[in-house]
Short mmCIF file of C-alpha atoms in Angstrom, two decimals:
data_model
loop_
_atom_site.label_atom_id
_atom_site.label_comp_id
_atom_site.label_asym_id
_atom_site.label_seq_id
_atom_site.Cartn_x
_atom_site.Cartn_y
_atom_site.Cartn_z
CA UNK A 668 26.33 -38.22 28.22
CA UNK A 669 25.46 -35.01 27.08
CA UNK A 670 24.04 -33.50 23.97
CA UNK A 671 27.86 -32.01 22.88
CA UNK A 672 29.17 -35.51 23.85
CA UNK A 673 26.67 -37.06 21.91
CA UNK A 674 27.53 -34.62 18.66
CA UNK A 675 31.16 -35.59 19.25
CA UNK A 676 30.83 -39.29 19.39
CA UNK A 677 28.44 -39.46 16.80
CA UNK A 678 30.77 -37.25 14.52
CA UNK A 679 33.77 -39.60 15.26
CA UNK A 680 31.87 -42.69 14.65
CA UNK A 681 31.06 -41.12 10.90
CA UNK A 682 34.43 -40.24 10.54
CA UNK A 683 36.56 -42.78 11.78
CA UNK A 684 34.23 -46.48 11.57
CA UNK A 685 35.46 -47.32 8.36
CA UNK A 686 39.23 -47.34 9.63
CA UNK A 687 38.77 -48.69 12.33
CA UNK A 688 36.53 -51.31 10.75
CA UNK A 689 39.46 -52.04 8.50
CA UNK A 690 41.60 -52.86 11.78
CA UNK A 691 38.87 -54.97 12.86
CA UNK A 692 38.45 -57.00 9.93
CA UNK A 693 42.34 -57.98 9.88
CA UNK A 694 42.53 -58.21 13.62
CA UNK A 695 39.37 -60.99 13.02
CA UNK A 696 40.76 -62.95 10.09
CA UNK A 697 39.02 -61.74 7.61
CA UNK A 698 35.32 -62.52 9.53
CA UNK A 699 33.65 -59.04 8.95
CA UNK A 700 30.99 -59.85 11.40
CA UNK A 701 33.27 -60.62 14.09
CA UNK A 702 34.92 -57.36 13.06
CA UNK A 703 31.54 -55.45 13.01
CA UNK A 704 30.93 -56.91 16.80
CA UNK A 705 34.38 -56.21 17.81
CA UNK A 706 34.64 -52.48 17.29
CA UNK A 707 30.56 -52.58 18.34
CA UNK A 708 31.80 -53.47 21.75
CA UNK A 709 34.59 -50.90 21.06
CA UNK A 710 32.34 -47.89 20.61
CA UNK A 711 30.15 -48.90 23.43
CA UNK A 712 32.83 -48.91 25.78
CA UNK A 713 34.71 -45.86 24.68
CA UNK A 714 30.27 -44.17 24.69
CA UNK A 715 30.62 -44.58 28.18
CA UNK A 716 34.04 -43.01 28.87
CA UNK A 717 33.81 -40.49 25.88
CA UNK A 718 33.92 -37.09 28.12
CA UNK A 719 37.17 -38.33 29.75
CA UNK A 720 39.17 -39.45 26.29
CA UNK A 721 41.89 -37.06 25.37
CA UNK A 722 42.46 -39.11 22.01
CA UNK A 723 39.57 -40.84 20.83
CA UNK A 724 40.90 -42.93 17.96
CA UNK A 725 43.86 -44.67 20.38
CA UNK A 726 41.65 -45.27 22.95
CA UNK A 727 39.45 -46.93 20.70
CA UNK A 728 41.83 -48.89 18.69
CA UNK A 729 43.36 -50.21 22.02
CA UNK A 730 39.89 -51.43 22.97
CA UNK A 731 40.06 -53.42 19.49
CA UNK A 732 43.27 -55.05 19.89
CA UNK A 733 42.59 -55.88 23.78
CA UNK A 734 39.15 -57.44 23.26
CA UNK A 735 40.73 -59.28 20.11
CA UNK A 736 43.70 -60.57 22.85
CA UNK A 737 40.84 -61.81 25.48
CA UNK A 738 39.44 -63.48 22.35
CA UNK A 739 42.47 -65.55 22.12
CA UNK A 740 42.86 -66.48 25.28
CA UNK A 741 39.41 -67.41 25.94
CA UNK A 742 39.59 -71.72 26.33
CA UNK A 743 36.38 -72.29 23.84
CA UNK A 744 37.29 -71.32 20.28
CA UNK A 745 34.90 -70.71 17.21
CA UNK A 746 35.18 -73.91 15.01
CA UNK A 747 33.28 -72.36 12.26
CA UNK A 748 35.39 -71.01 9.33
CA UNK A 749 33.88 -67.81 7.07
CA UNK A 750 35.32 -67.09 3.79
CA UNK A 751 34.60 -63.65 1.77
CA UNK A 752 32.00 -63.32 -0.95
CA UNK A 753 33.99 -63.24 -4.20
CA UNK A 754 34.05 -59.81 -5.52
CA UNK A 755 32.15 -58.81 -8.52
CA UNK A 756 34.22 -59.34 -12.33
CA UNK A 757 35.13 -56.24 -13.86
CA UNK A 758 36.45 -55.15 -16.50
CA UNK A 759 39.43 -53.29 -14.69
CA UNK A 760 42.13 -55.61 -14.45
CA UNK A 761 43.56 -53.87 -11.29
CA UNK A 762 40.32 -53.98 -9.34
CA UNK A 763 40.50 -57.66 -10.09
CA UNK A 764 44.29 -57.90 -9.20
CA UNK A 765 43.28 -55.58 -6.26
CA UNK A 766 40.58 -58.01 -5.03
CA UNK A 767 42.32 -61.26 -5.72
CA UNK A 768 45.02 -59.77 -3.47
CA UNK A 769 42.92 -59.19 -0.56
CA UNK A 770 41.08 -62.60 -0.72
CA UNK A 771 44.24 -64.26 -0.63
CA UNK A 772 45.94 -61.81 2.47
CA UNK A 773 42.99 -62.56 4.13
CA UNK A 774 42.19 -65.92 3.90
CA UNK A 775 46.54 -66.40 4.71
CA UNK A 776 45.44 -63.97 7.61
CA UNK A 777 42.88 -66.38 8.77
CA UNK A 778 45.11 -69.71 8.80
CA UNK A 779 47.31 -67.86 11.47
CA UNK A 780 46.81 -68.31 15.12
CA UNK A 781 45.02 -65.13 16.70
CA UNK A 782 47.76 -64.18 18.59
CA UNK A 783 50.22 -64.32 15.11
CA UNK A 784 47.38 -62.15 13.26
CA UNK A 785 47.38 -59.74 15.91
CA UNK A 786 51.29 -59.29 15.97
CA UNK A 787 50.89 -58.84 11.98
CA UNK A 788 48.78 -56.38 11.60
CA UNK A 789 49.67 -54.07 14.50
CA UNK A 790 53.11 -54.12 13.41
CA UNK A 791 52.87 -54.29 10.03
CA UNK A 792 49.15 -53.02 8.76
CA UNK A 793 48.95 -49.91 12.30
CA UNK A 794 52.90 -49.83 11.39
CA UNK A 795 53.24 -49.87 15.26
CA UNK A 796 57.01 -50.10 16.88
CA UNK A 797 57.82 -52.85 17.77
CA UNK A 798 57.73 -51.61 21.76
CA UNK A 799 54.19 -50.00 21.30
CA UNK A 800 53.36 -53.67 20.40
CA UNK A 801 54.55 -55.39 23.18
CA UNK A 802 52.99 -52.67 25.40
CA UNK A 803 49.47 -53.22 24.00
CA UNK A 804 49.95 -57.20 24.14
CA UNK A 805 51.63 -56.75 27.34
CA UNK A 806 54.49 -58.77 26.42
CA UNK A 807 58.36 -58.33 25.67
CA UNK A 808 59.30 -57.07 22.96
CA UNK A 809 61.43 -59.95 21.95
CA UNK A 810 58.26 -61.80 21.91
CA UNK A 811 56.56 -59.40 19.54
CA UNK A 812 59.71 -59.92 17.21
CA UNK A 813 59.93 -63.56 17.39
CA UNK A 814 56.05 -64.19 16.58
CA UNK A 815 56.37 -61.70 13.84
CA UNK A 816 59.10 -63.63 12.40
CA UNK A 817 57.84 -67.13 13.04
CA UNK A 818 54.36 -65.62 11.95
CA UNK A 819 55.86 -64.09 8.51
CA UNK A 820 57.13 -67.31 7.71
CA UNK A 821 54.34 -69.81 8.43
CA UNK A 822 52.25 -66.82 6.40
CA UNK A 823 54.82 -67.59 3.35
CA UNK A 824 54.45 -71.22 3.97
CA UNK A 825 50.51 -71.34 4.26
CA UNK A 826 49.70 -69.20 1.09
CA UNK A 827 52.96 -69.13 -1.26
CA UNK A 828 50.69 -67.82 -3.70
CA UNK A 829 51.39 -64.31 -2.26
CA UNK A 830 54.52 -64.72 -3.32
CA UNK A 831 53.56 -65.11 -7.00
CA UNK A 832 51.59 -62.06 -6.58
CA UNK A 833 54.65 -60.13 -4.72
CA UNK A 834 56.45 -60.53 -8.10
CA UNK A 835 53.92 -59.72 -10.09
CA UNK A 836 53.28 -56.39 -8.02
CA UNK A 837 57.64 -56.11 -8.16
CA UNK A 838 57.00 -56.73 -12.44
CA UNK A 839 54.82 -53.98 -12.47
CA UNK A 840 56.80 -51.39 -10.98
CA UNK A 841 59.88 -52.30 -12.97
CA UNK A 842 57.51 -52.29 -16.10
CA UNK A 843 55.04 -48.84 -16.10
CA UNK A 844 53.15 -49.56 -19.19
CA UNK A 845 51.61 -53.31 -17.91
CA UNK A 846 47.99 -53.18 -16.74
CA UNK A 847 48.53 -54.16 -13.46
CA UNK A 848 50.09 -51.72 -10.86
CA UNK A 849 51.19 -52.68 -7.04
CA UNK A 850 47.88 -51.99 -4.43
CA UNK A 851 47.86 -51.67 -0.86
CA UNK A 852 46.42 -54.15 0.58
CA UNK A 853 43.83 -52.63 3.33
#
């Protein structure tokens, strides 16, 4: 690679890691080292193609979701189960509304089967067509819709606590002056 390769790639790893990270961490279950290896192996393999990439941040995020796929397919599956650090107490009740939130999407996240997770958050979290989907997985998209749907509803069934949140979040909008306010969860 040369040096105004090496400037690019370096620039779009500063400017785009923490995004793609973000995919990563969903795509994983929550397991932010898994994540951190996942889009390691991303950026190596995009390094080594980088003069011939016409959009960097597809090619890379369709590394992330393929690897993630041959994860899931591989016979021999991790038996070990990571759970998040619980955040720090503040004093801000929507940072703690805001973390309890994303402890519980991910640790719904990480009851699903990979392949479920995967349909999730590219459709939902990447807000991917459905057909952009099934390309990437290299399925039909009738299969992308029916794993979404049975994947939604084993999510609801796994962690029904979301759905206590969900109407808090729906309370909050109806109501401006309560302290807590809907979040995105990313």
């Amino acid at each position: 690679m040369d040096a105004e390769a090496q400037d690019s790639f370096r620039e779009f790893v500063e400017n785009r890691s923490s995004a793609l990270l973000k995919t990563a961490v969903l795509l994983t279950g929550g397991d932010r080292h898994a994540a951190e290896d996942l889009l390691q192996n991303a950026l190596i393999k995009a390094a080594d193609r980088w003069h011939r990439i016409d959009e960097p941040e597809a090619y890379v995020r369709q590394i992330l979701y393929r690897q993630q796929v041959s994860r899931w397919r591989l016979k021999w599956r991790r038996r070990e189960l990571t759970v998040a650090e619980p955040p720090e107490t503040g004093a801000d009740p929507d940072t703690a509304y805001a973390a309890e939130l994303r402890l519980l999407m991910r640790g719904a996240l990480a009851r699903l089967t990979a392949r479920q997770r995967t349909v999730l958050v590219l459709r939902y979290f990447e807000d991917l067509p459905e057909a952009d989907v099934a390309r990437i997985l290299g399925c039909s998209v009738g299969t992308v819709r029916s794993t979404a749907h049975r994947s939604l509803a084993r999510l609801r069934a796994l962690a029904p606590e979301l759905a206590a949140l969900g109407h808090r979040t729906e309370n909050a909008r109806s109501q401006p002056s309560r302290d807590f306010s809907p979040v995105e969860v990313r």
